[in-house]
XYZ file of C-alpha atoms in Angstrom:
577
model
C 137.245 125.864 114.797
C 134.105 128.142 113.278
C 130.911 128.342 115.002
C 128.148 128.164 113.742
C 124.927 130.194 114.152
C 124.004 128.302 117.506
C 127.339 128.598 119.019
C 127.922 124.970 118.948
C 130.663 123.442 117.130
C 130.583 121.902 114.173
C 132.937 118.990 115.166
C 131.879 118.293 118.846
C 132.861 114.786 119.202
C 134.386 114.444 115.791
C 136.897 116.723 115.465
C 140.695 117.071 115.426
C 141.977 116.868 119.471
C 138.672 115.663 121.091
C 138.707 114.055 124.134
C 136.086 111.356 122.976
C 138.536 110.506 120.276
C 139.656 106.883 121.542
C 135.409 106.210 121.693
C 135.153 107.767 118.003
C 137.951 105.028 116.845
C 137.022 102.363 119.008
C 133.063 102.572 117.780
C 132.502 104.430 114.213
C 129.039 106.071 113.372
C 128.103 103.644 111.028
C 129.223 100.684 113.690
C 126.944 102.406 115.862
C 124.409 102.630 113.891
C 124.607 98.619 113.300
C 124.627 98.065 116.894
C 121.389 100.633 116.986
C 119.541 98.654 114.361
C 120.549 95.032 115.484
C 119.299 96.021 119.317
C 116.396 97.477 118.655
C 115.495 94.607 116.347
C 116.172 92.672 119.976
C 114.045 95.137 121.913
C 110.985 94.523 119.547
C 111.219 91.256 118.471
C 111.123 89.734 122.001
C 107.444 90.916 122.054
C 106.403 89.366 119.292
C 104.426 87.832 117.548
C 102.047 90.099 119.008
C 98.564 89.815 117.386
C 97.180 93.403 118.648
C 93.795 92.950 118.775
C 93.067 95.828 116.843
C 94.833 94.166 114.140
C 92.022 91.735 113.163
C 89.082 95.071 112.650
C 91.622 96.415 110.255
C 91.895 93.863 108.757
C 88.483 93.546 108.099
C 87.965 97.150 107.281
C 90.904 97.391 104.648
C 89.343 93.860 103.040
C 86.226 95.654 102.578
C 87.484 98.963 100.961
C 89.028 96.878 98.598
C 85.960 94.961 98.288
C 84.250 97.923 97.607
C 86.834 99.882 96.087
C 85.371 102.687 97.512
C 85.734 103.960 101.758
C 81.567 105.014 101.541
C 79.465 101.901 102.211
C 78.123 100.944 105.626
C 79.781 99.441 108.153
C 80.011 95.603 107.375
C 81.303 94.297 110.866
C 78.560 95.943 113.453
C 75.050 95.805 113.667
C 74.245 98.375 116.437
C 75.266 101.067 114.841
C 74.899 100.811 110.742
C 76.427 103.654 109.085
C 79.332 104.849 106.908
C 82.126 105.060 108.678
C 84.093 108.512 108.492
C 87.922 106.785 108.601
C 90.888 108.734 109.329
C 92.784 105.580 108.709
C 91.535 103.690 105.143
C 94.799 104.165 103.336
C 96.457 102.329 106.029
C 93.913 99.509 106.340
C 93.578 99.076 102.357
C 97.575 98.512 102.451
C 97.425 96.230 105.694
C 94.489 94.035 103.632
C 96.366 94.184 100.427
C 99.963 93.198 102.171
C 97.818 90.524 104.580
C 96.612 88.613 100.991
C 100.310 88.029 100.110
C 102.382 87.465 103.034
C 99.581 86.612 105.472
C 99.929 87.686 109.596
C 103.826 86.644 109.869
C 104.485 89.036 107.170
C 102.553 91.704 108.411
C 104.074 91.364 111.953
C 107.792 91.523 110.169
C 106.319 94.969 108.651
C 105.600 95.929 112.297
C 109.151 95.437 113.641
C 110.844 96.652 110.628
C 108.690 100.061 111.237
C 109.235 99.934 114.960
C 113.261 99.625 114.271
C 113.240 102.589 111.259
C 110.958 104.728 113.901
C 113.804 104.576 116.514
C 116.560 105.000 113.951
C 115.621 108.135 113.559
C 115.491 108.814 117.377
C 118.983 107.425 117.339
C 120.161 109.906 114.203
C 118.350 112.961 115.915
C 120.898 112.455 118.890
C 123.537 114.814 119.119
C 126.085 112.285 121.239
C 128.893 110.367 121.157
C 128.093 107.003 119.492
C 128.236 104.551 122.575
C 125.904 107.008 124.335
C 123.535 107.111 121.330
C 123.550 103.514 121.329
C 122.153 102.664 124.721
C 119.916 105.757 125.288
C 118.338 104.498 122.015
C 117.662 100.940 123.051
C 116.616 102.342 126.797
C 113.968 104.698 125.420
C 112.525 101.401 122.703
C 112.558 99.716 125.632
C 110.271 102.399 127.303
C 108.038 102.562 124.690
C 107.850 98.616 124.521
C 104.359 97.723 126.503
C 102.432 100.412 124.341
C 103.790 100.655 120.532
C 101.712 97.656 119.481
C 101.935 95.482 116.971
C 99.786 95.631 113.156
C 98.404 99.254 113.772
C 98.223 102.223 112.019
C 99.436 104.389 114.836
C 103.531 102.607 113.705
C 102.819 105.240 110.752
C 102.220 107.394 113.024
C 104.766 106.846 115.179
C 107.583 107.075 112.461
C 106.200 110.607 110.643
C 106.361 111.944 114.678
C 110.329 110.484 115.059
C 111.283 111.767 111.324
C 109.268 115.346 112.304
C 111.826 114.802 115.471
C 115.072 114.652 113.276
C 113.979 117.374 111.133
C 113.615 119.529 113.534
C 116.628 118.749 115.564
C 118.939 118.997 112.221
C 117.960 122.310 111.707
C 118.991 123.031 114.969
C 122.516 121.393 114.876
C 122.592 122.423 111.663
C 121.323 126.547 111.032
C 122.915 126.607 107.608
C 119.917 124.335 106.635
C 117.899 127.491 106.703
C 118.173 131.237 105.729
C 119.167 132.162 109.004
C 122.313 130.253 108.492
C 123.199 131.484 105.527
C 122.142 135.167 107.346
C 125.066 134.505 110.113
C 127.757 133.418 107.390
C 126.943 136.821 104.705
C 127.096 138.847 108.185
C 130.549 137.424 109.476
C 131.803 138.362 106.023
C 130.276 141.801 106.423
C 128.283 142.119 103.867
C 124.794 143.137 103.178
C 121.812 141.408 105.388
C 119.868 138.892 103.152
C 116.209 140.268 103.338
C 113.147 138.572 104.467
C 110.941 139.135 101.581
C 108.622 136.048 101.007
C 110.665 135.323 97.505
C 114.068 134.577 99.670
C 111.965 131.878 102.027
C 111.517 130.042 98.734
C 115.015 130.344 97.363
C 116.726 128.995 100.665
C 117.516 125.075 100.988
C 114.637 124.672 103.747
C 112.274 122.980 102.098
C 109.341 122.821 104.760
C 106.862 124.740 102.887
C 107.256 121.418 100.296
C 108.082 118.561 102.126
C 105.185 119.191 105.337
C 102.278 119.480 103.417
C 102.547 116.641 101.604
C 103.554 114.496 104.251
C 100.747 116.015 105.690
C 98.733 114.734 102.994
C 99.549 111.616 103.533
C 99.276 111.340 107.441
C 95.680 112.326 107.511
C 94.615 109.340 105.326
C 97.203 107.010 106.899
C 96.134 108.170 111.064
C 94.936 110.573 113.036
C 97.727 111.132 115.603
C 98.891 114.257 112.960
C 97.816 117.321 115.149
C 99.901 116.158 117.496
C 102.254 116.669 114.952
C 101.166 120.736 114.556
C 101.105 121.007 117.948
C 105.285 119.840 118.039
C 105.572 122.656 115.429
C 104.013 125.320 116.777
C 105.963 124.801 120.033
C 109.350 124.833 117.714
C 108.562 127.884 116.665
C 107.953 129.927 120.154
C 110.695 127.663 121.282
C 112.927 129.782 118.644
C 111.527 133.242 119.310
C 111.797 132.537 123.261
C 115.392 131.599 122.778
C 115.938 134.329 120.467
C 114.472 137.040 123.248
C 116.600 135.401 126.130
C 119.862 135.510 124.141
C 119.178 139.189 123.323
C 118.399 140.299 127.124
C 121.553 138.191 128.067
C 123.749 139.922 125.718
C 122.278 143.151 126.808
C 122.603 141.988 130.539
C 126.124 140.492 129.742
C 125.338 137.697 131.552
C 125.166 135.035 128.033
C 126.788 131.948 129.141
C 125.717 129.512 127.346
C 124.568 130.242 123.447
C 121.162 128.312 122.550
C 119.966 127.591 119.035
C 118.477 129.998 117.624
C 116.989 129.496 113.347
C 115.720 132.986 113.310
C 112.602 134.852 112.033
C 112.855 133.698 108.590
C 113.177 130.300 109.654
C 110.111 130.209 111.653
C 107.601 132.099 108.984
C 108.764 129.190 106.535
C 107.202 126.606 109.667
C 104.754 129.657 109.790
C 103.728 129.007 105.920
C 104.540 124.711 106.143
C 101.927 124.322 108.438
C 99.639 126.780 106.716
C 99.990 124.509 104.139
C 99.879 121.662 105.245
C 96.351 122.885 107.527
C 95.144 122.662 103.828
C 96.943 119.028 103.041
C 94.693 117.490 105.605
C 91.786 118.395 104.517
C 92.736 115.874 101.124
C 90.861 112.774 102.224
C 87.708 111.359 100.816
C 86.099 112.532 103.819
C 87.260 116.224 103.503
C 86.892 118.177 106.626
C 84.546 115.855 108.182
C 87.492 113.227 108.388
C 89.561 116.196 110.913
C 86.051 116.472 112.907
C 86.034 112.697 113.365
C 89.672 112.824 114.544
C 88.371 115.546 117.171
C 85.665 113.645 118.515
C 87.547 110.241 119.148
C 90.122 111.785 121.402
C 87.472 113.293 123.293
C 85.334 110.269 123.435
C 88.399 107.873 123.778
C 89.169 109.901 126.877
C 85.909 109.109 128.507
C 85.758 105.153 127.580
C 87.081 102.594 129.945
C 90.040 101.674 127.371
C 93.334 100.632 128.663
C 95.682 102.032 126.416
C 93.968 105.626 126.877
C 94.014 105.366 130.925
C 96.148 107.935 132.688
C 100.035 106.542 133.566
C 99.656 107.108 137.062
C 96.504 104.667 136.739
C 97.980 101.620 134.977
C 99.395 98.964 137.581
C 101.637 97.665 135.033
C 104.939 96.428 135.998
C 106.598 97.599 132.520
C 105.124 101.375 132.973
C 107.780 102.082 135.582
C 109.862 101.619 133.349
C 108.764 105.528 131.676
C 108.608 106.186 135.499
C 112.225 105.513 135.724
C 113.047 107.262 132.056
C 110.989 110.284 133.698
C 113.075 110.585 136.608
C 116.015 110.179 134.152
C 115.287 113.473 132.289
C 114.431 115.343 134.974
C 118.075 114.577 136.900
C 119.302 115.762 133.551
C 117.819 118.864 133.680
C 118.687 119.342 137.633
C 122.112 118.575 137.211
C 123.577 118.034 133.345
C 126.377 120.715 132.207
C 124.021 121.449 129.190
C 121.493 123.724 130.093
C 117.635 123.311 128.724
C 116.512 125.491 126.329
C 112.889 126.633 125.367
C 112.510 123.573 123.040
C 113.467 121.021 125.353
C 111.078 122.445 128.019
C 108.062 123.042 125.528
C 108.615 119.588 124.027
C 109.484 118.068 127.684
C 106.178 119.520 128.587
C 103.534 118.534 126.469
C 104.324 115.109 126.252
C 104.949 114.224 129.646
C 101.391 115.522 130.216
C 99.927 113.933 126.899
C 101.642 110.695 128.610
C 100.020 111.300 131.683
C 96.918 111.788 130.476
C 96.850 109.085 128.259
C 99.274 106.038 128.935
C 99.158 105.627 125.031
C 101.160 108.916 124.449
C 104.158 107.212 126.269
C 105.861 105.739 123.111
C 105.514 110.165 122.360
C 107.380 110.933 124.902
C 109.807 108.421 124.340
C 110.483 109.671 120.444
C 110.462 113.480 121.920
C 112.442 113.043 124.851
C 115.324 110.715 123.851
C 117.576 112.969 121.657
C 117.596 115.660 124.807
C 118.564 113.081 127.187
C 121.053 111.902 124.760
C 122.775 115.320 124.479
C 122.528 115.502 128.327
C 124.442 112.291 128.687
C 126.825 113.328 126.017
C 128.122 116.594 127.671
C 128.236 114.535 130.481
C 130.006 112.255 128.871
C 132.717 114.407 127.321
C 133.241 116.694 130.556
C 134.182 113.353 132.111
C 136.823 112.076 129.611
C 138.105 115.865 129.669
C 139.122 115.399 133.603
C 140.269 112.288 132.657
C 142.029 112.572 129.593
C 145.658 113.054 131.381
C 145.218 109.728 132.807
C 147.028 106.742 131.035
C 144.134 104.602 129.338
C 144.276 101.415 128.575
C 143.690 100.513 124.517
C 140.376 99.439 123.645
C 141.107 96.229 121.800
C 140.639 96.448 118.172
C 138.967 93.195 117.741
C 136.686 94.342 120.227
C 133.741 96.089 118.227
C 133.405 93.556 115.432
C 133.162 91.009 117.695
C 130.318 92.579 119.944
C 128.778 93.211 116.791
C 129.055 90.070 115.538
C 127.742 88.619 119.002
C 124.680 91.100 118.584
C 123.777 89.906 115.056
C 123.852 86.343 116.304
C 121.594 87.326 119.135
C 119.443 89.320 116.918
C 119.267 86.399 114.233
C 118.374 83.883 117.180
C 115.484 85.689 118.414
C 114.030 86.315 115.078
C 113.950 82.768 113.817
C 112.148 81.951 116.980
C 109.504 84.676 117.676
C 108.969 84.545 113.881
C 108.024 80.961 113.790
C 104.710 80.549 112.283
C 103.743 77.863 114.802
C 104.072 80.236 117.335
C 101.823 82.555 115.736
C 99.189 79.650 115.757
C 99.979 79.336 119.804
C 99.572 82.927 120.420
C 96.036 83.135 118.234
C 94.692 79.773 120.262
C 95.619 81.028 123.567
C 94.367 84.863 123.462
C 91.352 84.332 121.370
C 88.351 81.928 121.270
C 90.107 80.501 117.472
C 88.595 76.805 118.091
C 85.124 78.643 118.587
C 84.947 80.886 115.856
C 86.432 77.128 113.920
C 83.277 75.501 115.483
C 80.593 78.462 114.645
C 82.056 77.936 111.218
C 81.146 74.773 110.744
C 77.677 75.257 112.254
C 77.304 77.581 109.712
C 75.584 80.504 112.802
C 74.650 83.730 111.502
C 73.549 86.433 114.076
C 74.358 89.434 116.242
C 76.947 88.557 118.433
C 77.320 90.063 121.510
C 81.871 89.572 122.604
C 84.703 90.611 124.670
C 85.731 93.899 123.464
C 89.380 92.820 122.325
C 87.784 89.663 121.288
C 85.149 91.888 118.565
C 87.720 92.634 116.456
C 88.815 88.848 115.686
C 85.378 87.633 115.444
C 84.052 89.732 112.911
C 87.255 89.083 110.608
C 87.173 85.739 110.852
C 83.258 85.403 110.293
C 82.732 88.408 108.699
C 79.422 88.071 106.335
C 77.878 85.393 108.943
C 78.338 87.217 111.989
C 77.821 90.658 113.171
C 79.527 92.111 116.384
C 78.114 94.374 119.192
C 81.736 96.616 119.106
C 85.109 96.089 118.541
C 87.980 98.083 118.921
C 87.148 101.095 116.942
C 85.840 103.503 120.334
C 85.373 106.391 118.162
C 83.083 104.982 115.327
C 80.446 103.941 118.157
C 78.095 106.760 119.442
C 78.758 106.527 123.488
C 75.255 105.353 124.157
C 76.075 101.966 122.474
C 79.157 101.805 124.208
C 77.824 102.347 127.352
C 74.843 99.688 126.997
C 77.690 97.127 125.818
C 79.620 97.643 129.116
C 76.157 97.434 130.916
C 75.683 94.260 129.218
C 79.141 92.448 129.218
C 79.643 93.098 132.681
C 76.046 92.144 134.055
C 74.561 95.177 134.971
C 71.058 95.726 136.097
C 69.436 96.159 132.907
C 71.986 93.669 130.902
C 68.981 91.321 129.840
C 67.200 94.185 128.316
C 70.000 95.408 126.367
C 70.426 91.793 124.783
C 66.604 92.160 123.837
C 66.523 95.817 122.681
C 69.768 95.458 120.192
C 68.822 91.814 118.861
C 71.333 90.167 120.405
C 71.461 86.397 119.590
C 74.575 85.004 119.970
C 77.892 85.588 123.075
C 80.939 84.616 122.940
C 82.852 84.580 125.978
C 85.273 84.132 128.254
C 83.989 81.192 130.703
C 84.548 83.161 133.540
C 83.080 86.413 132.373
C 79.997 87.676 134.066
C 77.620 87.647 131.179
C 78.854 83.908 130.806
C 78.053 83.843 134.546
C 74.749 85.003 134.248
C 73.485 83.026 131.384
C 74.311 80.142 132.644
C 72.663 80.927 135.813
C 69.811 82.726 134.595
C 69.652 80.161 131.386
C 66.056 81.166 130.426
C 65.825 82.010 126.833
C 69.366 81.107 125.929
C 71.410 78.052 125.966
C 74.973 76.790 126.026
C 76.444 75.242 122.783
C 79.981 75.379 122.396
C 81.978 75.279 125.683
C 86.069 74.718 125.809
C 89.103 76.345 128.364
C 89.024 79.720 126.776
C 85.242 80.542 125.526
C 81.891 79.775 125.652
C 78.865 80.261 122.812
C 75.520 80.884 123.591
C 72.796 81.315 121.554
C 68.890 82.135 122.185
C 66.806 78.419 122.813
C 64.172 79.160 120.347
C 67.001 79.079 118.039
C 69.108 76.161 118.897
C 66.667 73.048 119.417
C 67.768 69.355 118.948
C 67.030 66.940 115.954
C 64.671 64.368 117.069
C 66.803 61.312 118.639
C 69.603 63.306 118.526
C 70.922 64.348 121.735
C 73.764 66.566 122.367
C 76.973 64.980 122.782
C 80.119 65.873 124.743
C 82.923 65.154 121.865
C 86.767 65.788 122.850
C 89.354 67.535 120.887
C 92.284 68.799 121.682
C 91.856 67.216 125.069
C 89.267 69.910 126.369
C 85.253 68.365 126.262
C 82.904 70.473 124.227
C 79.223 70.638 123.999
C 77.863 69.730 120.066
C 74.636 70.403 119.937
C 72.873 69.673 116.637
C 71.060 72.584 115.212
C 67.886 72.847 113.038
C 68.714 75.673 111.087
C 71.217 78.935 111.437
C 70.701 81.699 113.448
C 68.896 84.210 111.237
C-alpha cells in the first residue's frame, strides 16, 4: 500500500484487509453522513426557537441600511450616543432584514439551524475516523457548543468560514498531494529532478489558497469580525509545519523517528505565506476601509472589560451546560495522555489557543469545539482500530443488515418530530411573550409614546425594533458601538447606583421599561417623585416622567384586565416628546 508524503496511508479504514471492515459495511460514509446531518439537526433544534436577543438590533440595523441604501447615516436606534456606526457586520444584517421581510422570524430561525448543521458537517468531514466514531464525536462536540452558538447572529457566518478553514486545512494534511510538496515526494520517489520553489511553480500547483483565502476573506470582514481569529489559525498551521518538519529531521538524524507527522513542506507554507498576505489586503474591502479592522480591535478589548455574559471567562459561568466543555476538555486531554496517536505541533498550537481563547472568553467555546473535534476524532479512531486489531481473531457476531436503515429511519422520524414542534409558529409567539415585555411594547404602541427609553440590556435590542422611529433606547446589545462611559452610566443607572437619578436627568431619559423586580423598577416606585407608573403586567413595567403623563379631566386611571394579568391605563394628554 503507498504512502504518502505524511506517512499515513491512503486507505486507513477503507482499504483492502482492514480490521474496521465489518464497521465500513455495516455503516457507509454517506450513511454516516445522514446520521451526522439528521443528529445534529436534533442537537440544534431542541434549542429552538431561540429568539437571541441580539437578533432584534440586527434586525433593526439591516432594515435601516436598506432604508438608506447606504451603511453611513447615524445611528437610528440610540440616543446617547448619535453617530455613524463603523459596522463590521452590515452585509450580514442587510441579508438578515432582507430574508426577515419574506419569511419573517420562523424562517430566519430555520436559516440558523440549517447553518448550525452545515458548520458541523464540516467538523464531521474534517475527521479522519471510522464512520461510527465520526458520528458521535460530531454530535458530542454540537452538543458542547450548544449553550453558546446562538440563534439569528452573524457570528453562525462566522462560525462556518472557521469549520470550512478547519477542513481545508486538515485535507491538506491527509491529503499532501493537494499541494506542491506532494507532488515534490511523488517526482522524488521516481527519482527524478526536484520541482523548484520559484514563485511561478506556487501558482501552477492545485493549491489554490492564494485564490480562494482572500476572497473569502473579502467576504468575512463585511459579514463579522471573528476573521483574525481566522489568521491567527493560519499562522499557527504554518509553524505547526516547519516545527514538524525540524522534529522529523532531528529524529531521522537521531534515528529515533517513530511515528511520521504531516509535514506540507516549504512551498506549501509560502503559498499560506502569500494567502494571507492577500487576504491582509481583502479585509481592508469594506465601506469602512481600515477603520472597519480598528473597530473590530477595539470591541474585543472593550467587550473584555463589560459585564457581558457571553464574554465572561469559562471558569466564571455557573452554568450547568458549560461542564459539559469541562467534560470535552478533560476528553482531549486523556487523548493526548494516553491515545496510540501521538500529537503533533498542529494539534498542540491549535489545542492551545483555543482552550485559552475559551477560557478567556466563554463565547470562544463553540471555537474550540470546531478546532478540537477532528483531533479527538482521530484519537478515538486509532483507538478504535488498535482495538478491533486485538480483537479481530475473535468470532463476531454479524451486524444485522437491516440494522442501519432502520436506525436511520428511526433518526429521521425523531428528527422530523422535533422540527414540526420547535418550529411551530405559536411557539415562537410563547417564547417572544415570555422573555420580552411584547404586551408592553403592544401597549406603548397604542399610546402612541415617543421618548428616550431607558431598558434591560437584552431587552434594548427588541424595543428599538419593534418601536423603532417612536422610541429611542439607552443601549442594546451592540457593546462595542457604545463609548465605555455610556456603558458604565447605564449599569450605574439600571442597577440603582448612587448617582442613578442623575444619570436619568443628564441623558434625557423619559421613559423605563422593566422588569418588575429590577432595581430601577424598585426605586421608582419607591422614590416615585418625578416619574410615574403606567403600564404594569407579570413581566414589565413602564414608567414615564409625571410632567408628561397627566390625566384627562374626569378621567381616572383604570385597572383593565387582559390576558388575565391587571394593568394600569392611564390616559395621556399628549406623547412623550
Amino acid at each position: 500500500m503507498r504512502q504518502d508524503c505524511s506517512g499515513r496511508e491512503s486507505a486507513k479504514y477503507y482499504g483492502v484487509g482492514s480490521t474496521l471492515q465489518k464497521e465500513v459495511i455495516s455503516l457507509t460514509e454517506r450513511m454516516a453522513t445522514l446520521i451526522a446531518a439528521l443528529g445534529l439537526v436534533i442537537v440544534f433544534a431542541t434549542a429552538h426557537p431561540v429568539l437571541d436577543p441580539d437578533m432584534w438590533w440586527h434586525l433593526a440595523v439591516g432594515d435601516a441600511i436598506l432604508q438608506h441604501r447606504s451603511v453611513y447615516f447615524v445611528d437610528p436606534l440610540s440616543f446617547t450616543n448619535p453617530k455613524v456606526w463603523v459596522n463590521s457586520q452590515w452585509l450580514t444584517e442587510a441579508f438578515f432584514a432582507a430574508f426577515y421581510r419574506r419569511v419573517g422570524v420562523v424562517g430566519l430561525e430555520v436559516l440558523a439551524l440549517v447553518l448550525k448543521v452545515v458548520t458541523f458537517l464540516l467538523v464531521f468531514k474534517a475527521m479522519n475516523a471510522p464512520p461510527l466514531t465520526k458520528v458521535w464525536v460530531t454530535v458530542l462536540f454540537a452538543f458542547g457548543a450548544l449553550p453558546l452558538i446562538g440563534g439569528v447572529r452573524p457570528q453562525l457566518l462566522s462560525f462556518l468560514f472557521l469549520a470550512w478553514l478547519t477542513l481545508t486545512i486538515h485535507r491538506y494534511r491527509q491529503k499532501p498531494e493537494m499541494c506542491v510538496q506532494g507532488a515534490e515526494c511523488e517526482v522524488q520517489n521516481h527519482g527524478e529532478v526536484k520541482t523548484n520553489l520559484s514563485l511561478r511553480t506556487i501558482f501552477r500547483t492545485s493549491h489554490t489558497a492564494p485564490c480562494t483565502f482572500p476572497l473569502l476573506f473579502a467576504l468575512w470582514s463585511n459579514a463579522h469580525s471573528f476573521y483574525p481569529i481566522a489568521f491567527a489559525l493560519i499562522l499557527l498551521a504554518i509553524l505547526a509545519d516547519y516545527l514538524n518538519e525540524r522534529k522529523g529531521v532531528r529524529d531521522e538524524g537521531r534515528g529515533t523517528m517513530t511515528e511520521q507527522r504531516p509535514v506540507l513542506g516549504s512551498v506549501w507554507r509560502r503559498q499560506m505565506a502569500l494567502a494571507l498576505i492577500l487576504s491582509a489586503v481583502a479585509v481592508m474591502v469594506t465601506p469602512f476601509g481600515w477603520h472597519s479592522l480598528k473597530q473590530v480591535l477595539v470591541n474585543i478589548v472593550q467587550s473584555s472589560q463589560l459585564p457581558i455574559e457571553e464574554w465572561k471567562p469559562a471558569i466564571a459561568m455557573r452554568h450547568p451546560l458549560v461542564l459539559i466543555w469541562a467534560f470535552l476538555l478533560l476528553l482531549w486531554l486523556f487523548c493526548l495522555a494516553w491515545s496510540p496517536k501521538r500529537p503533533d505541533a498542529l494539534e498542540l498550537l491549535w489545542g492551545a489557543f483555543a482552550t485559552l481563547s475559551a477560557l478567556t472568553g466563554v463565547r470562544m467555546i463553540v471555537l474550540w469545539c470546531i478546532v478540537l473535534a477532528p483531533f479527538v476524532g482521530e484519537h478515538l479512531g486509532q483507538w478504535i482500530s488498535q482495538i478491533a486489531q486485538e480483537t479481530s481473531e475473535r468470532r463476531q457476531p454479524p451486524v444485522p443488515v437491516w440494522l442501519p436503515s432502520v436506525t436511520l429511519t428511526l433518526i429521521a422520524f425523531l428528527a422530523g418530530l422535533i422540527l414540526a414542534l420547535r418550529f411551530n409558529p405559536s411557539e415562537f409567539i410563547k417564547r417572544e411573550r415570555k422573555e420580552y415585555p411584547q404586551r408592553a411594547v403592544a401597549w406603548l404602541k397604542g399610546a402612541g409614546l415617543r421618548g428616550n427609553c431607558l431598558t434591560r440590556y437584552d431587552w434594548g435590542g427588541y424595543v428599538a425594533w419593534q418601536l423603532k422611529g417612536q422610541v429611542k433606547v439607552f443601549v442594546d446589545g451592540r457593546a462595542d458601538f457604545y463609548p465605555p462611559k455610556v456603558m458604565n452610566d447605564f449599569i450605574a443607572a439600571y442597577f440603582g447606583k448612587a448617582n442613578w437619578r442623575n444619570v436619568l436627568d443628564r441623558y434625557g431619559v423619559t421613559m423605563v421599561i422593566a422588569p418588575p423586580d429590577a432595581p430601577i423598577s424598585n426605586l421608582l416606585s419607591m422614590h416615585a417623585s418625578g416619574w410615574r407608573c403606567v403600564y404594569r403586567d407579570k413581566g414589565a413595567v413602564v414608567f414615564i416622567r409625571r410632567i408628561l403623563a397627566t390625566s384627562q379631566p374626569n378621567q381616572p386611571a383604570k385597572p383593565q384586565k387582559a390576558n388575565g394579568q391587571t394593568e394600569l391605563m392611564l390616559p395621556l394628554t399628549s406623547a412623550v416628546q
